[in-house]
Amino acid sequence: MKSTELNLIPIFVAIYEEQNLSKAAARMDISQPAVSKALAKLRDIYDEPLFHRTTSGVEPTAFASDIYPAMSAALKNFTSTLSASRDFDPKTSNRIFSIACVSAASYELMPKLMNLISQTAPNIALEIHPLFTEDYESDLRLQRHDIIVDMTPRGRTMLKHETISTEELVVVCREDHPTIGDSMDIEEFLTHDHVVVSRWHARKSLLSAEDSQELEKRRIVYRAAGVVEMMPVIENSDYIGMLPMSSVRCFGNKYKLKTLPLPFDLEDLDMCMIWHPSRTNEPSHKWLRCKLKAAAKEVMSQ
C-alpha cells in the first residue's frame, strides 16, 4: 500500500463497523460514491472481495474479518497519537501510563515517580510491570509500554534512551557469615556459590560476562526473580550475591546482611529510560520523561 492510500484505512474500518456504505459515508463526512471508489481501490490492492451486498447494506467476507483487527488497531494508534499530541493537560488528563522496569527500580523510583505525579496530575495513573520482555522495540512501538527502565541497551538499536541514575554494586552476604570478613579477593569471590537476578525467558543473570569476564566463572546456584527476592536466600545461607547499593539501603534493616566492596573492577551501572523515537516529541510522553528524571534525581539525593 502506497502512503497516498493510507486514507483508505479509516474508510475500510467505517464500512466494516457500519456494514452500510451510506452510513459509512455519513460517518466519514464524504459522499457515498467516494466510499464506493475507496472500496474498489481496496479490492484492487488486496485482490480479494471484502464485502458482500445484503438487503440492508454489506457484510464482510472472511478475508475482511481477518484484516479488520490490524486495520482498526492502526487507526486507533494513529488517532491516539493525535489526541496525545494535541490535548494533553496533566491537570485534567486521565491517562494511564505503562512502565516496565527492572526490579531494582520498582521499589524506590516508581513510588517516588507516583508521588511527584500526584502533586500536579491527580487523575493520572501508572501501571508498573516487571520487565517480562525480550523485544523492547516491538513492545515500545506497539505501545504496550510507554517507557522501559533498564540498564543501558547493548548493541545497535533504533530506540532512544537517556541515563537517569547510576547504581553502585556491592557484594552481599549474611551478617554472621562464618568465613567472610570485611573484604574479599577475587579467589574468595569465585569460591562461594552465588545468587543472582535472572533474566526473563533466558537462563542468564542480570549481569554477565559482557559486564566482566570474572562473572562468567561464578557458580550460580539460585536465580531469583528480583533483587529483594535474593536477600532472604542470602540471609539464610552461605551464598553471596551482588546487589545495587540502593536496594541494600531500602531493605537492609529487614535482612541481616553485610556489604563488601567488589573484588574486581566493574563500572557502576547506568539506569536508563528507554522509549520509541516516535514518542519523542509527544507532549504527554515528554512530560512523563521529565517527571521520571526528577524522581530519579530525588532518589539519588537521598
PDB file of C-alpha atoms in Angstrom:
ATOM      1  CA  MET A   1       0.000   0.000   0.000  1.00  0.00           C
ATOM      2  CA  LYS A   2       1.383   3.395  -1.001  1.00  0.00           C
ATOM      3  CA  SER A   3       1.466   6.218   1.510  1.00  0.00           C
ATOM      4  CA  THR A   4      -1.168   8.071  -0.540  1.00  0.00           C
ATOM      5  CA  GLU A   5      -3.539   5.135   0.041  1.00  0.00           C
ATOM      6  CA  LEU A   6      -3.345   5.160   3.844  1.00  0.00           C
ATOM      7  CA  ASN A   7      -6.553   7.230   3.894  1.00  0.00           C
ATOM      8  CA  LEU A   8      -8.335   4.024   2.852  1.00  0.00           C
ATOM      9  CA  ILE A   9      -7.826   2.550   6.340  1.00  0.00           C
ATOM     10  CA  PRO A  10     -10.444   4.683   8.167  1.00  0.00           C
ATOM     11  CA  ILE A  11     -12.887   4.161   5.285  1.00  0.00           C
ATOM     12  CA  PHE A  12     -12.479   0.381   5.493  1.00  0.00           C
ATOM     13  CA  VAL A  13     -12.990   0.495   9.285  1.00  0.00           C
ATOM     14  CA  ALA A  14     -16.114   2.628   8.868  1.00  0.00           C
ATOM     15  CA  ILE A  15     -17.625   0.255   6.273  1.00  0.00           C
ATOM     16  CA  TYR A  16     -16.805  -2.784   8.400  1.00  0.00           C
ATOM     17  CA  GLU A  17     -18.320  -1.333  11.555  1.00  0.00           C
ATOM     18  CA  GLU A  18     -21.387   0.293   9.934  1.00  0.00           C
ATOM     19  CA  GLN A  19     -21.961  -2.525   7.404  1.00  0.00           C
ATOM     20  CA  ASN A  20     -23.624   0.069   5.209  1.00  0.00           C
ATOM     21  CA  LEU A  21     -21.979   2.327   2.614  1.00  0.00           C
ATOM     22  CA  SER A  22     -24.334   5.260   3.211  1.00  0.00           C
ATOM     23  CA  LYS A  23     -23.774   5.170   6.969  1.00  0.00           C
ATOM     24  CA  ALA A  24     -20.024   4.841   6.433  1.00  0.00           C
ATOM     25  CA  ALA A  25     -20.097   7.895   4.141  1.00  0.00           C
ATOM     26  CA  ALA A  26     -22.037   9.911   6.724  1.00  0.00           C
ATOM     27  CA  ARG A  27     -19.600   8.849   9.464  1.00  0.00           C
ATOM     28  CA  MET A  28     -16.616   9.885   7.337  1.00  0.00           C
ATOM     29  CA  ASP A  29     -18.395  13.054   6.097  1.00  0.00           C
ATOM     30  CA  ILE A  30     -17.766  12.138   2.464  1.00  0.00           C
ATOM     31  CA  SER A  31     -20.038  11.129  -0.407  1.00  0.00           C
ATOM     32  CA  GLN A  32     -21.214   7.566  -0.971  1.00  0.00           C
ATOM     33  CA  PRO A  33     -19.541   7.443  -4.421  1.00  0.00           C
ATOM     34  CA  ALA A  34     -16.250   8.312  -2.678  1.00  0.00           C
ATOM     35  CA  VAL A  35     -16.775   5.403  -0.279  1.00  0.00           C
ATOM     36  CA  SER A  36     -17.560   3.059  -3.180  1.00  0.00           C
ATOM     37  CA  LYS A  37     -14.466   4.240  -5.043  1.00  0.00           C
ATOM     38  CA  ALA A  38     -12.296   3.668  -1.944  1.00  0.00           C
ATOM     39  CA  LEU A  39     -13.743   0.187  -1.509  1.00  0.00           C
ATOM     40  CA  ALA A  40     -12.998  -0.658  -5.142  1.00  0.00           C
ATOM     41  CA  LYS A  41      -9.422   0.527  -4.667  1.00  0.00           C
ATOM     42  CA  LEU A  42      -9.029  -1.663  -1.586  1.00  0.00           C
ATOM     43  CA  ARG A  43     -10.305  -4.677  -3.540  1.00  0.00           C
ATOM     44  CA  ASP A  44      -7.644  -3.993  -6.183  1.00  0.00           C
ATOM     45  CA  ILE A  45      -4.901  -3.650  -3.567  1.00  0.00           C
ATOM     46  CA  TYR A  46      -5.741  -6.894  -1.807  1.00  0.00           C
ATOM     47  CA  ASP A  47      -7.054  -8.710  -4.882  1.00  0.00           C
ATOM     48  CA  GLU A  48      -9.769 -10.119  -2.643  1.00  0.00           C
ATOM     49  CA  PRO A  49     -13.502  -9.463  -2.206  1.00  0.00           C
ATOM     50  CA  LEU A  50     -14.025  -7.568   1.041  1.00  0.00           C
ATOM     51  CA  PHE A  51     -17.818  -7.208   1.389  1.00  0.00           C
ATOM     52  CA  HIS A  52     -20.948  -8.860   0.002  1.00  0.00           C
ATOM     53  CA  ARG A  53     -24.073  -6.817  -0.612  1.00  0.00           C
ATOM     54  CA  THR A  54     -27.121  -7.600   1.522  1.00  0.00           C
ATOM     55  CA  THR A  55     -30.655  -6.221   1.625  1.00  0.00           C
ATOM     56  CA  SER A  56     -29.650  -3.813   4.398  1.00  0.00           C
ATOM     57  CA  GLY A  57     -26.136  -2.924   3.227  1.00  0.00           C
ATOM     58  CA  VAL A  58     -22.990  -5.056   3.163  1.00  0.00           C
ATOM     59  CA  GLU A  59     -21.450  -7.822   5.214  1.00  0.00           C
ATOM     60  CA  PRO A  60     -17.715  -8.537   5.479  1.00  0.00           C
ATOM     61  CA  THR A  61     -16.068 -11.525   3.850  1.00  0.00           C
ATOM     62  CA  ALA A  62     -13.842 -13.847   5.862  1.00  0.00           C
ATOM     63  CA  PHE A  63     -10.809 -12.000   4.462  1.00  0.00           C
ATOM     64  CA  ALA A  64     -12.180  -8.632   5.599  1.00  0.00           C
ATOM     65  CA  SER A  65     -12.760 -10.063   9.078  1.00  0.00           C
ATOM     66  CA  ASP A  66      -9.166 -11.289   9.122  1.00  0.00           C
ATOM     67  CA  ILE A  67      -7.657  -7.892   8.309  1.00  0.00           C
ATOM     68  CA  TYR A  68     -10.077  -5.764  10.365  1.00  0.00           C
ATOM     69  CA  PRO A  69      -8.236  -6.123  13.725  1.00  0.00           C
ATOM     70  CA  ALA A  70      -4.975  -4.853  12.215  1.00  0.00           C
ATOM     71  CA  MET A  71      -6.750  -2.031  10.364  1.00  0.00           C
ATOM     72  CA  SER A  72      -8.676  -0.984  13.475  1.00  0.00           C
ATOM     73  CA  ALA A  73      -5.537  -1.074  15.630  1.00  0.00           C
ATOM     74  CA  ALA A  74      -3.627   1.031  13.099  1.00  0.00           C
ATOM     75  CA  LEU A  75      -6.395   3.630  13.088  1.00  0.00           C
ATOM     76  CA  LYS A  76      -6.655   3.696  16.896  1.00  0.00           C
ATOM     77  CA  ASN A  77      -2.888   4.057  17.293  1.00  0.00           C
ATOM     78  CA  PHE A  78      -2.833   6.950  14.834  1.00  0.00           C
ATOM     79  CA  THR A  79      -5.760   8.799  16.393  1.00  0.00           C
ATOM     80  CA  SER A  80      -4.385   8.230  19.895  1.00  0.00           C
ATOM     81  CA  THR A  81      -1.105   9.920  18.931  1.00  0.00           C
ATOM     82  CA  LEU A  82      -3.052  12.904  17.596  1.00  0.00           C
ATOM     83  CA  SER A  83      -5.063  13.125  20.783  1.00  0.00           C
ATOM     84  CA  ALA A  84      -1.987  12.739  22.966  1.00  0.00           C
ATOM     85  CA  SER A  85      -0.158  15.421  20.984  1.00  0.00           C
ATOM     86  CA  ARG A  86      -2.943  17.977  20.931  1.00  0.00           C
ATOM     87  CA  ASP A  87      -4.983  17.538  24.052  1.00  0.00           C
ATOM     88  CA  PHE A  88      -2.620  16.629  26.900  1.00  0.00           C
ATOM     89  CA  ASP A  89      -3.087  18.681  30.045  1.00  0.00           C
ATOM     90  CA  PRO A  90      -1.637  16.949  33.133  1.00  0.00           C
ATOM     91  CA  LYS A  91      -4.022  18.762  35.464  1.00  0.00           C
ATOM     92  CA  THR A  92      -7.098  17.250  33.805  1.00  0.00           C
ATOM     93  CA  SER A  93      -5.744  14.198  31.964  1.00  0.00           C
ATOM     94  CA  ASN A  94      -6.972  10.699  32.857  1.00  0.00           C
ATOM     95  CA  ARG A  95      -4.055   8.983  31.106  1.00  0.00           C
ATOM     96  CA  ILE A  96      -2.716   5.671  32.355  1.00  0.00           C
ATOM     97  CA  PHE A  97       0.991   5.366  31.625  1.00  0.00           C
ATOM     98  CA  SER A  98       2.567   1.916  31.360  1.00  0.00           C
ATOM     99  CA  ILE A  99       6.161   1.450  32.518  1.00  0.00           C
ATOM    100  CA  ALA A 100       8.120  -1.814  32.520  1.00  0.00           C
ATOM    101  CA  CYS A 101      11.166  -1.774  34.776  1.00  0.00           C
ATOM    102  CA  VAL A 102      13.835  -3.912  36.374  1.00  0.00           C
ATOM    103  CA  SER A 103      13.049  -4.801  39.959  1.00  0.00           C
ATOM    104  CA  ALA A 104      15.789  -2.552  41.365  1.00  0.00           C
ATOM    105  CA  ALA A 105      13.908   0.480  40.009  1.00  0.00           C
ATOM    106  CA  SER A 106      10.461  -0.542  41.220  1.00  0.00           C
ATOM    107  CA  TYR A 107      10.997  -0.169  44.978  1.00  0.00           C
ATOM    108  CA  GLU A 108      12.192   3.431  45.276  1.00  0.00           C
ATOM    109  CA  LEU A 109      11.993   5.059  41.859  1.00  0.00           C
ATOM    110  CA  MET A 110       8.442   4.165  40.854  1.00  0.00           C
ATOM    111  CA  PRO A 111       6.810   5.204  44.181  1.00  0.00           C
ATOM    112  CA  LYS A 112       8.758   8.465  44.005  1.00  0.00           C
ATOM    113  CA  LEU A 113       7.514   8.999  40.444  1.00  0.00           C
ATOM    114  CA  MET A 114       3.902   8.398  41.526  1.00  0.00           C
ATOM    115  CA  ASN A 115       4.331  10.859  44.362  1.00  0.00           C
ATOM    116  CA  LEU A 116       5.568  13.591  42.010  1.00  0.00           C
ATOM    117  CA  ILE A 117       2.788  12.925  39.509  1.00  0.00           C
ATOM    118  CA  SER A 118       0.049  13.041  42.136  1.00  0.00           C
ATOM    119  CA  GLN A 119       1.107  16.548  43.155  1.00  0.00           C
ATOM    120  CA  THR A 120       0.300  18.111  39.772  1.00  0.00           C
ATOM    121  CA  ALA A 121      -1.744  15.489  37.907  1.00  0.00           C
ATOM    122  CA  PRO A 122      -4.189  13.882  40.356  1.00  0.00           C
ATOM    123  CA  ASN A 123      -6.097  11.906  37.715  1.00  0.00           C
ATOM    124  CA  ILE A 124      -3.102  10.297  36.004  1.00  0.00           C
ATOM    125  CA  ALA A 125      -2.350   6.677  36.925  1.00  0.00           C
ATOM    126  CA  LEU A 126       0.630   4.368  36.470  1.00  0.00           C
ATOM    127  CA  GLU A 127       0.824   0.692  35.540  1.00  0.00           C
ATOM    128  CA  ILE A 128       4.187  -0.728  36.611  1.00  0.00           C
ATOM    129  CA  HIS A 129       5.130  -4.040  35.021  1.00  0.00           C
ATOM    130  CA  PRO A 130       8.015  -6.466  35.598  1.00  0.00           C
ATOM    131  CA  LEU A 131      10.446  -6.452  32.712  1.00  0.00           C
ATOM    132  CA  PHE A 132       8.936  -9.561  31.115  1.00  0.00           C
ATOM    133  CA  THR A 133      10.092  -8.826  27.601  1.00  0.00           C
ATOM    134  CA  GLU A 134      12.975  -9.601  25.296  1.00  0.00           C
ATOM    135  CA  ASP A 135      11.691  -7.485  22.411  1.00  0.00           C
ATOM    136  CA  TYR A 136      11.902  -3.900  23.593  1.00  0.00           C
ATOM    137  CA  GLU A 137      11.444  -2.426  20.121  1.00  0.00           C
ATOM    138  CA  SER A 138       8.201  -4.274  19.467  1.00  0.00           C
ATOM    139  CA  ASP A 139       6.716  -3.563  22.900  1.00  0.00           C
ATOM    140  CA  LEU A 140       7.512   0.142  22.668  1.00  0.00           C
ATOM    141  CA  ARG A 141       6.473   0.503  19.032  1.00  0.00           C
ATOM    142  CA  LEU A 142       3.112  -1.122  19.721  1.00  0.00           C
ATOM    143  CA  GLN A 143       2.780   0.981  22.903  1.00  0.00           C
ATOM    144  CA  ARG A 144       2.432  -1.982  25.221  1.00  0.00           C
ATOM    145  CA  HIS A 145       4.665   0.181  27.390  1.00  0.00           C
ATOM    146  CA  ASP A 146       5.297   3.899  27.233  1.00  0.00           C
ATOM    147  CA  ILE A 147       8.764   3.616  28.776  1.00  0.00           C
ATOM    148  CA  ILE A 148      11.117   0.814  29.805  1.00  0.00           C
ATOM    149  CA  VAL A 149      13.542   1.361  32.692  1.00  0.00           C
ATOM    150  CA  ASP A 150      16.579  -0.890  32.430  1.00  0.00           C
ATOM    151  CA  MET A 151      20.334  -0.864  32.119  1.00  0.00           C
ATOM    152  CA  THR A 152      21.866   0.813  29.064  1.00  0.00           C
ATOM    153  CA  PRO A 153      20.884  -1.098  25.890  1.00  0.00           C
ATOM    154  CA  ARG A 154      23.718  -3.078  24.353  1.00  0.00           C
ATOM    155  CA  GLY A 155      24.459  -3.109  20.651  1.00  0.00           C
ATOM    156  CA  ARG A 156      22.779  -1.089  17.936  1.00  0.00           C
ATOM    157  CA  THR A 157      19.191  -0.063  18.457  1.00  0.00           C
ATOM    158  CA  MET A 158      16.821   2.466  16.960  1.00  0.00           C
ATOM    159  CA  LEU A 159      15.309   3.127  20.389  1.00  0.00           C
ATOM    160  CA  LYS A 160      16.015   6.314  22.304  1.00  0.00           C
ATOM    161  CA  HIS A 161      17.485   6.133  25.796  1.00  0.00           C
ATOM    162  CA  GLU A 162      18.690   8.509  28.482  1.00  0.00           C
ATOM    163  CA  THR A 163      20.566   7.758  31.706  1.00  0.00           C
ATOM    164  CA  ILE A 164      18.591   8.766  34.780  1.00  0.00           C
ATOM    165  CA  SER A 165      20.688   7.287  37.606  1.00  0.00           C
ATOM    166  CA  THR A 166      23.844   5.344  38.354  1.00  0.00           C
ATOM    167  CA  GLU A 167      23.918   2.278  40.588  1.00  0.00           C
ATOM    168  CA  GLU A 168      26.900   1.230  42.733  1.00  0.00           C
ATOM    169  CA  LEU A 169      27.199  -2.543  43.070  1.00  0.00           C
ATOM    170  CA  VAL A 170      28.413  -4.322  46.217  1.00  0.00           C
ATOM    171  CA  VAL A 171      28.948  -7.907  47.309  1.00  0.00           C
ATOM    172  CA  VAL A 172      26.356  -9.061  49.862  1.00  0.00           C
ATOM    173  CA  CYS A 173      26.494 -11.960  52.310  1.00  0.00           C
ATOM    174  CA  ARG A 174      24.781 -12.817  55.586  1.00  0.00           C
ATOM    175  CA  GLU A 175      25.837 -10.761  58.569  1.00  0.00           C
ATOM    176  CA  ASP A 176      27.279 -13.722  60.518  1.00  0.00           C
ATOM    177  CA  HIS A 177      28.913 -15.492  57.573  1.00  0.00           C
ATOM    178  CA  PRO A 178      31.435 -17.979  59.044  1.00  0.00           C
ATOM    179  CA  THR A 179      34.295 -17.324  56.614  1.00  0.00           C
ATOM    180  CA  ILE A 180      33.838 -13.854  55.114  1.00  0.00           C
ATOM    181  CA  GLY A 181      35.300 -10.823  56.833  1.00  0.00           C
ATOM    182  CA  ASP A 182      35.092  -7.184  55.798  1.00  0.00           C
ATOM    183  CA  SER A 183      36.624  -7.690  52.356  1.00  0.00           C
ATOM    184  CA  MET A 184      37.401 -10.445  49.865  1.00  0.00           C
ATOM    185  CA  ASP A 185      39.655 -11.036  46.901  1.00  0.00           C
ATOM    186  CA  ILE A 186      38.621 -12.446  43.557  1.00  0.00           C
ATOM    187  CA  GLU A 187      39.600 -16.008  44.506  1.00  0.00           C
ATOM    188  CA  GLU A 188      37.317 -15.960  47.537  1.00  0.00           C
ATOM    189  CA  PHE A 189      34.576 -14.340  45.475  1.00  0.00           C
ATOM    190  CA  LEU A 190      34.691 -17.223  42.987  1.00  0.00           C
ATOM    191  CA  THR A 191      34.929 -19.897  45.695  1.00  0.00           C
ATOM    192  CA  HIS A 192      31.440 -19.146  47.035  1.00  0.00           C
ATOM    193  CA  ASP A 193      28.141 -20.126  45.440  1.00  0.00           C
ATOM    194  CA  HIS A 194      26.181 -17.229  44.019  1.00  0.00           C
ATOM    195  CA  VAL A 195      22.622 -15.922  44.000  1.00  0.00           C
ATOM    196  CA  VAL A 196      21.720 -13.743  41.013  1.00  0.00           C
ATOM    197  CA  VAL A 197      18.788 -11.938  39.447  1.00  0.00           C
ATOM    198  CA  SER A 198      17.560 -13.864  36.448  1.00  0.00           C
ATOM    199  CA  ARG A 199      16.636 -12.546  33.046  1.00  0.00           C
ATOM    200  CA  TRP A 200      13.143 -13.499  31.969  1.00  0.00           C
ATOM    201  CA  HIS A 201      12.934 -16.095  29.143  1.00  0.00           C
ATOM    202  CA  ALA A 202      16.632 -16.910  29.471  1.00  0.00           C
ATOM    203  CA  ARG A 203      18.879 -18.807  31.855  1.00  0.00           C
ATOM    204  CA  LYS A 204      21.045 -15.758  32.256  1.00  0.00           C
ATOM    205  CA  SER A 205      21.760 -13.410  35.104  1.00  0.00           C
ATOM    206  CA  LEU A 206      21.177  -9.691  35.031  1.00  0.00           C
ATOM    207  CA  LEU A 207      24.962  -9.232  34.954  1.00  0.00           C
ATOM    208  CA  SER A 208      27.097 -11.496  32.789  1.00  0.00           C
ATOM    209  CA  ALA A 209      30.455 -11.868  31.077  1.00  0.00           C
ATOM    210  CA  GLU A 210      29.517  -8.903  28.899  1.00  0.00           C
ATOM    211  CA  ASP A 211      29.938  -6.789  32.035  1.00  0.00           C
ATOM    212  CA  SER A 212      33.043  -8.545  33.364  1.00  0.00           C
ATOM    213  CA  GLN A 213      34.820 -11.764  32.370  1.00  0.00           C
ATOM    214  CA  GLU A 214      35.141 -12.653  36.061  1.00  0.00           C
ATOM    215  CA  LEU A 215      31.378 -13.109  36.307  1.00  0.00           C
ATOM    216  CA  GLU A 216      31.499 -15.983  33.824  1.00  0.00           C
ATOM    217  CA  LYS A 217      33.479 -18.029  36.376  1.00  0.00           C
ATOM    218  CA  ARG A 218      30.817 -17.880  39.107  1.00  0.00           C
ATOM    219  CA  ARG A 219      28.904 -20.977  40.208  1.00  0.00           C
ATOM    220  CA  ILE A 220      25.292 -19.828  40.254  1.00  0.00           C
ATOM    221  CA  VAL A 221      23.013 -21.913  42.460  1.00  0.00           C
ATOM    222  CA  TYR A 222      19.921 -19.693  42.674  1.00  0.00           C
ATOM    223  CA  ARG A 223      18.312 -17.349  40.153  1.00  0.00           C
ATOM    224  CA  ALA A 224      15.845 -15.021  41.857  1.00  0.00           C
ATOM    225  CA  ALA A 225      13.020 -13.028  40.314  1.00  0.00           C
ATOM    226  CA  GLY A 226      14.401  -9.727  41.609  1.00  0.00           C
ATOM    227  CA  VAL A 227      16.921  -8.092  43.930  1.00  0.00           C
ATOM    228  CA  VAL A 228      14.662  -8.226  47.001  1.00  0.00           C
ATOM    229  CA  GLU A 229      13.959 -11.917  46.385  1.00  0.00           C
ATOM    230  CA  MET A 230      17.724 -12.522  46.573  1.00  0.00           C
ATOM    231  CA  MET A 231      18.035 -11.200  50.124  1.00  0.00           C
ATOM    232  CA  PRO A 232      16.258 -13.902  52.193  1.00  0.00           C
ATOM    233  CA  VAL A 233      18.135 -16.587  50.255  1.00  0.00           C
ATOM    234  CA  ILE A 234      21.468 -14.952  51.091  1.00  0.00           C
ATOM    235  CA  GLU A 235      20.476 -14.241  54.711  1.00  0.00           C
ATOM    236  CA  ASN A 236      19.716 -17.920  55.348  1.00  0.00           C
ATOM    237  CA  SER A 237      22.712 -19.495  53.594  1.00  0.00           C
ATOM    238  CA  ASP A 238      26.423 -19.121  52.943  1.00  0.00           C
ATOM    239  CA  TYR A 239      25.711 -17.922  49.402  1.00  0.00           C
ATOM    240  CA  ILE A 240      26.777 -14.481  48.231  1.00  0.00           C
ATOM    241  CA  GLY A 241      25.414 -12.093  45.628  1.00  0.00           C
ATOM    242  CA  MET A 242      25.873  -8.681  44.067  1.00  0.00           C
ATOM    243  CA  LEU A 243      23.235  -6.028  44.685  1.00  0.00           C
ATOM    244  CA  PRO A 244      22.762  -2.334  43.926  1.00  0.00           C
ATOM    245  CA  MET A 245      23.592  -0.266  46.998  1.00  0.00           C
ATOM    246  CA  SER A 246      20.222   1.487  46.699  1.00  0.00           C
ATOM    247  CA  SER A 247      18.407  -1.829  47.207  1.00  0.00           C
ATOM    248  CA  VAL A 248      20.518  -2.617  50.258  1.00  0.00           C
ATOM    249  CA  ARG A 249      19.658   0.814  51.692  1.00  0.00           C
ATOM    250  CA  CYS A 250      15.967   0.126  51.121  1.00  0.00           C
ATOM    251  CA  PHE A 251      15.816  -3.320  52.685  1.00  0.00           C
ATOM    252  CA  GLY A 252      19.000  -3.638  54.728  1.00  0.00           C
ATOM    253  CA  ASN A 253      17.102  -3.241  58.012  1.00  0.00           C
ATOM    254  CA  LYS A 254      14.784  -6.138  57.189  1.00  0.00           C
ATOM    255  CA  TYR A 255      17.506  -8.685  56.418  1.00  0.00           C
ATOM    256  CA  LYS A 256      20.691  -9.390  58.364  1.00  0.00           C
ATOM    257  CA  LEU A 257      23.195  -8.757  55.606  1.00  0.00           C
ATOM    258  CA  LYS A 258      26.553  -7.089  55.259  1.00  0.00           C
ATOM    259  CA  THR A 259      28.131  -5.489  52.223  1.00  0.00           C
ATOM    260  CA  LEU A 260      31.662  -5.662  50.855  1.00  0.00           C
ATOM    261  CA  PRO A 261      33.385  -3.836  48.000  1.00  0.00           C
ATOM    262  CA  LEU A 262      33.620  -5.682  44.693  1.00  0.00           C
ATOM    263  CA  PRO A 263      36.943  -7.536  44.405  1.00  0.00           C
ATOM    264  CA  PHE A 264      37.332  -6.632  40.723  1.00  0.00           C
ATOM    265  CA  ASP A 265      36.797  -3.617  38.514  1.00  0.00           C
ATOM    266  CA  LEU A 266      33.234  -3.146  37.336  1.00  0.00           C
ATOM    267  CA  GLU A 267      31.753   0.116  36.184  1.00  0.00           C
ATOM    268  CA  ASP A 268      28.740   1.455  38.025  1.00  0.00           C
ATOM    269  CA  LEU A 269      25.522   0.538  36.279  1.00  0.00           C
ATOM    270  CA  ASP A 270      23.682   3.244  34.405  1.00  0.00           C
ATOM    271  CA  MET A 271      19.909   3.007  34.776  1.00  0.00           C
ATOM    272  CA  CYS A 272      18.158   4.327  31.676  1.00  0.00           C
ATOM    273  CA  MET A 273      14.705   5.182  30.481  1.00  0.00           C
ATOM    274  CA  ILE A 274      14.147   3.726  27.023  1.00  0.00           C
ATOM    275  CA  TRP A 275      11.446   4.757  24.557  1.00  0.00           C
ATOM    276  CA  HIS A 276      10.420   4.559  20.917  1.00  0.00           C
ATOM    277  CA  PRO A 277      11.573   7.532  18.794  1.00  0.00           C
ATOM    278  CA  SER A 278       8.014   8.073  17.531  1.00  0.00           C
ATOM    279  CA  ARG A 279       7.104   9.266  21.043  1.00  0.00           C
ATOM    280  CA  THR A 280       9.992  11.726  21.471  1.00  0.00           C
ATOM    281  CA  ASN A 281       8.048  14.896  20.680  1.00  0.00           C
ATOM    282  CA  GLU A 282       4.692  13.794  22.092  1.00  0.00           C
ATOM    283  CA  PRO A 283       3.828  16.287  24.863  1.00  0.00           C
ATOM    284  CA  SER A 284       2.444  13.687  27.274  1.00  0.00           C
ATOM    285  CA  HIS A 285       5.499  11.494  26.802  1.00  0.00           C
ATOM    286  CA  LYS A 286       7.905  14.414  27.257  1.00  0.00           C
ATOM    287  CA  TRP A 287       6.068  15.285  30.463  1.00  0.00           C
ATOM    288  CA  LEU A 288       6.363  11.690  31.741  1.00  0.00           C
ATOM    289  CA  ARG A 289      10.091  11.569  30.940  1.00  0.00           C
ATOM    290  CA  CYS A 290      10.616  14.862  32.764  1.00  0.00           C
ATOM    291  CA  LYS A 291       8.850  13.519  35.861  1.00  0.00           C
ATOM    292  CA  LEU A 292      10.862  10.296  35.723  1.00  0.00           C
ATOM    293  CA  LYS A 293      14.144  12.227  35.612  1.00  0.00           C
ATOM    294  CA  ALA A 294      13.003  14.371  38.544  1.00  0.00           C
ATOM    295  CA  ALA A 295      12.051  11.270  40.544  1.00  0.00           C
ATOM    296  CA  ALA A 296      15.442   9.659  39.841  1.00  0.00           C
ATOM    297  CA  LYS A 297      17.218  12.824  40.920  1.00  0.00           C
ATOM    298  CA  GLU A 298      15.338  12.836  44.237  1.00  0.00           C
ATOM    299  CA  VAL A 299      16.167   9.178  44.864  1.00  0.00           C
ATOM    300  CA  MET A 300      19.841   9.762  44.128  1.00  0.00           C
ATOM    301  CA  SER A 301      19.982  12.717  46.527  1.00  0.00           C
ATOM    302  CA  GLN A 302      18.664  10.719  49.489  1.00  0.00           C
TER     303      GLN A 302
END
